[in-house]
PDB file of C-alpha atoms in Angstrom:
ATOM      1  CA  UNK A 111      34.697 -60.393  81.453  1.00  0.00           C
ATOM      2  CA  UNK A 112      35.724 -58.020  84.136  1.00  0.00           C
ATOM      3  CA  UNK A 113      32.533 -56.526  86.672  1.00  0.00           C
ATOM      4  CA  UNK A 114      33.182 -53.045  85.654  1.00  0.00           C
ATOM      5  CA  UNK A 115      34.218 -53.929  82.007  1.00  0.00           C
ATOM      6  CA  UNK A 116      31.766 -53.611  78.970  1.00  0.00           C
ATOM      7  CA  UNK A 117      33.502 -55.920  77.051  1.00  0.00           C
ATOM      8  CA  UNK A 118      32.624 -59.593  76.691  1.00  0.00           C
ATOM      9  CA  UNK A 119      35.856 -62.060  75.922  1.00  0.00           C
ATOM     10  CA  UNK A 120      35.358 -64.629  72.914  1.00  0.00           C
ATOM     11  CA  UNK A 121      37.165 -67.719  72.051  1.00  0.00           C
ATOM     12  CA  UNK A 122      37.213 -69.099  68.613  1.00  0.00           C
ATOM     13  CA  UNK A 123      38.737 -72.507  67.161  1.00  0.00           C
ATOM     14  CA  UNK A 124      40.151 -72.138  63.835  1.00  0.00           C
ATOM     15  CA  UNK A 125      41.409 -75.471  62.219  1.00  0.00           C
ATOM     16  CA  UNK A 126      42.843 -75.591  58.598  1.00  0.00           C
ATOM     17  CA  UNK A 127      45.278 -77.062  56.313  1.00  0.00           C
ATOM     18  CA  UNK A 128      46.977 -74.532  54.202  1.00  0.00           C
ATOM     19  CA  UNK A 129      49.029 -75.206  50.953  1.00  0.00           C
ATOM     20  CA  UNK A 130      51.591 -72.242  50.193  1.00  0.00           C
ATOM     21  CA  UNK A 131      53.394 -72.490  46.874  1.00  0.00           C
ATOM     22  CA  UNK A 132      57.117 -73.426  47.332  1.00  0.00           C
ATOM     23  CA  UNK A 133      59.252 -70.278  47.628  1.00  0.00           C
ATOM     24  CA  UNK A 134      56.349 -67.674  47.906  1.00  0.00           C
ATOM     25  CA  UNK A 135      55.494 -65.565  51.124  1.00  0.00           C
ATOM     26  CA  UNK A 136      52.020 -66.501  52.105  1.00  0.00           C
ATOM     27  CA  UNK A 137      49.639 -64.687  55.099  1.00  0.00           C
ATOM     28  CA  UNK A 138      47.816 -67.532  56.483  1.00  0.00           C
ATOM     29  CA  UNK A 139      45.789 -65.374  59.164  1.00  0.00           C
ATOM     30  CA  UNK A 140      45.067 -61.663  60.010  1.00  0.00           C
ATOM     31  CA  UNK A 141      43.714 -60.341  63.129  1.00  0.00           C
ATOM     32  CA  UNK A 142      41.544 -57.757  60.919  1.00  0.00           C
ATOM     33  CA  UNK A 143      40.955 -55.406  63.827  1.00  0.00           C
ATOM     34  CA  UNK A 144      40.528 -58.097  66.524  1.00  0.00           C
ATOM     35  CA  UNK A 145      40.388 -56.390  70.080  1.00  0.00           C
ATOM     36  CA  UNK A 146      43.285 -57.678  72.619  1.00  0.00           C
ATOM     37  CA  UNK A 147      43.960 -60.637  70.597  1.00  0.00           C
ATOM     38  CA  UNK A 148      46.115 -63.679  71.952  1.00  0.00           C
ATOM     39  CA  UNK A 149      46.204 -67.177  70.671  1.00  0.00           C
ATOM     40  CA  UNK A 150      47.589 -70.621  71.087  1.00  0.00           C
ATOM     41  CA  UNK A 151      48.446 -72.090  68.030  1.00  0.00           C
ATOM     42  CA  UNK A 152      49.790 -75.531  67.211  1.00  0.00           C
ATOM     43  CA  UNK A 153      51.745 -76.001  63.733  1.00  0.00           C
ATOM     44  CA  UNK A 154      51.832 -79.182  62.184  1.00  0.00           C
ATOM     45  CA  UNK A 155      54.338 -79.304  59.071  1.00  0.00           C
ATOM     46  CA  UNK A 156      53.318 -82.532  57.106  1.00  0.00           C
ATOM     47  CA  UNK A 157      54.523 -82.214  53.395  1.00  0.00           C
ATOM     48  CA  UNK A 158      57.569 -80.188  52.315  1.00  0.00           C
ATOM     49  CA  UNK A 159      58.422 -78.965  48.881  1.00  0.00           C
ATOM     50  CA  UNK A 160      61.613 -81.305  48.574  1.00  0.00           C
ATOM     51  CA  UNK A 161      63.262 -84.140  50.778  1.00  0.00           C
ATOM     52  CA  UNK A 162      65.035 -82.213  53.685  1.00  0.00           C
ATOM     53  CA  UNK A 163      62.552 -79.241  53.099  1.00  0.00           C
ATOM     54  CA  UNK A 164      61.594 -76.459  55.647  1.00  0.00           C
ATOM     55  CA  UNK A 165      58.974 -73.979  56.424  1.00  0.00           C
ATOM     56  CA  UNK A 166      59.271 -70.537  57.997  1.00  0.00           C
ATOM     57  CA  UNK A 167      56.602 -69.327  60.128  1.00  0.00           C
ATOM     58  CA  UNK A 168      56.418 -65.722  61.036  1.00  0.00           C
ATOM     59  CA  UNK A 169      54.154 -64.459  63.887  1.00  0.00           C
ATOM     60  CA  UNK A 170      53.702 -60.698  63.716  1.00  0.00           C
ATOM     61  CA  UNK A 171      52.608 -58.869  66.731  1.00  0.00           C
ATOM     62  CA  UNK A 172      50.273 -55.818  66.831  1.00  0.00           C
ATOM     63  CA  UNK A 173      53.214 -53.905  68.218  1.00  0.00           C
ATOM     64  CA  UNK A 174      55.475 -54.704  65.229  1.00  0.00           C
ATOM     65  CA  UNK A 175      57.877 -57.430  66.817  1.00  0.00           C
ATOM     66  CA  UNK A 176      58.060 -60.797  65.133  1.00  0.00           C
ATOM     67  CA  UNK A 177      58.772 -64.267  66.020  1.00  0.00           C
ATOM     68  CA  UNK A 178      60.052 -67.015  63.625  1.00  0.00           C
ATOM     69  CA  UNK A 179      59.642 -70.690  63.887  1.00  0.00           C
ATOM     70  CA  UNK A 180      61.420 -72.998  61.319  1.00  0.00           C
ATOM     71  CA  UNK A 181      59.921 -76.549  61.121  1.00  0.00           C
ATOM     72  CA  UNK A 182      61.584 -79.353  59.194  1.00  0.00           C
ATOM     73  CA  UNK A 183      58.856 -81.724  57.466  1.00  0.00           C
ATOM     74  CA  UNK A 184      57.038 -84.015  60.178  1.00  0.00           C
ATOM     75  CA  UNK A 185      57.531 -81.632  63.018  1.00  0.00           C
ATOM     76  CA  UNK A 186      55.020 -79.923  64.936  1.00  0.00           C
ATOM     77  CA  UNK A 187      55.348 -76.792  67.286  1.00  0.00           C
ATOM     78  CA  UNK A 188      52.859 -75.030  69.594  1.00  0.00           C
ATOM     79  CA  UNK A 189      53.047 -71.404  70.768  1.00  0.00           C
ATOM     80  CA  UNK A 190      50.960 -68.885  72.808  1.00  0.00           C
ATOM     81  CA  UNK A 191      51.254 -65.382  71.867  1.00  0.00           C
ATOM     82  CA  UNK A 192      49.543 -62.185  72.946  1.00  0.00           C
ATOM     83  CA  UNK A 193      48.740 -59.547  70.445  1.00  0.00           C
ATOM     84  CA  UNK A 194      49.055 -61.636  67.729  1.00  0.00           C
ATOM     85  CA  UNK A 195      48.156 -59.484  64.334  1.00  0.00           C
ATOM     86  CA  UNK A 196      49.310 -61.764  61.498  1.00  0.00           C
ATOM     87  CA  UNK A 197      50.469 -65.350  60.533  1.00  0.00           C
ATOM     88  CA  UNK A 198      53.017 -65.466  57.252  1.00  0.00           C
ATOM     89  CA  UNK A 199      54.669 -68.729  56.088  1.00  0.00           C
ATOM     90  CA  UNK A 200      57.213 -69.517  53.482  1.00  0.00           C
ATOM     91  CA  UNK A 201      57.862 -73.112  52.533  1.00  0.00           C
ATOM     92  CA  UNK A 202      61.681 -73.354  51.247  1.00  0.00           C
ATOM     93  CA  UNK A 203      62.008 -74.636  47.488  1.00  0.00           C
ATOM     94  CA  UNK A 204      61.128 -73.213  43.886  1.00  0.00           C
ATOM     95  CA  UNK A 205      57.817 -72.392  42.415  1.00  0.00           C
ATOM     96  CA  UNK A 206      58.277 -75.370  40.016  1.00  0.00           C
ATOM     97  CA  UNK A 207      58.144 -77.595  43.039  1.00  0.00           C
ATOM     98  CA  UNK A 208      54.441 -77.102  43.428  1.00  0.00           C
ATOM     99  CA  UNK A 209      53.032 -76.745  47.318  1.00  0.00           C
ATOM    100  CA  UNK A 210      53.795 -77.823  50.880  1.00  0.00           C
ATOM    101  CA  UNK A 211      51.215 -78.286  53.485  1.00  0.00           C
ATOM    102  CA  UNK A 212      50.818 -77.120  57.180  1.00  0.00           C
ATOM    103  CA  UNK A 213      47.828 -77.881  59.328  1.00  0.00           C
ATOM    104  CA  UNK A 214      47.218 -75.030  61.821  1.00  0.00           C
ATOM    105  CA  UNK A 215      45.075 -75.515  65.003  1.00  0.00           C
ATOM    106  CA  UNK A 216      44.346 -72.000  66.816  1.00  0.00           C
ATOM    107  CA  UNK A 217      42.430 -71.027  69.792  1.00  0.00           C
ATOM    108  CA  UNK A 218      41.943 -67.434  69.565  1.00  0.00           C
ATOM    109  CA  UNK A 219      40.735 -65.385  72.485  1.00  0.00           C
ATOM    110  CA  UNK A 220      39.696 -61.606  72.022  1.00  0.00           C
ATOM    111  CA  UNK A 221      37.667 -59.013  73.495  1.00  0.00           C
ATOM    112  CA  UNK A 222      33.980 -58.073  71.818  1.00  0.00           C
ATOM    113  CA  UNK A 223      32.865 -54.641  72.659  1.00  0.00           C
TER     114      UNK A 223
END
């Protein structure tokens, strides 16, 4: 917090395993009005829908820009991003293939008024 700023900077840790349906887009996290959010996020893609399957992770910033990351089963990726607004994932495959699995660990910082 700055000496003249009325805002306090808050940090939270989020750890979760997500199992989205194969072939479907799923929003796994939203900022929901957090002020000035920035985060360091680690994704670990543990189970694909099929052999050689991938997962596509779309990170949307509050200014509307996006960054897309594609991972193969067994890969991990870390990213730091400011203005994070939403995280969406889609596992390649068909709905009849069940679900895939991705672990996410996120350290999120934001302002509290």
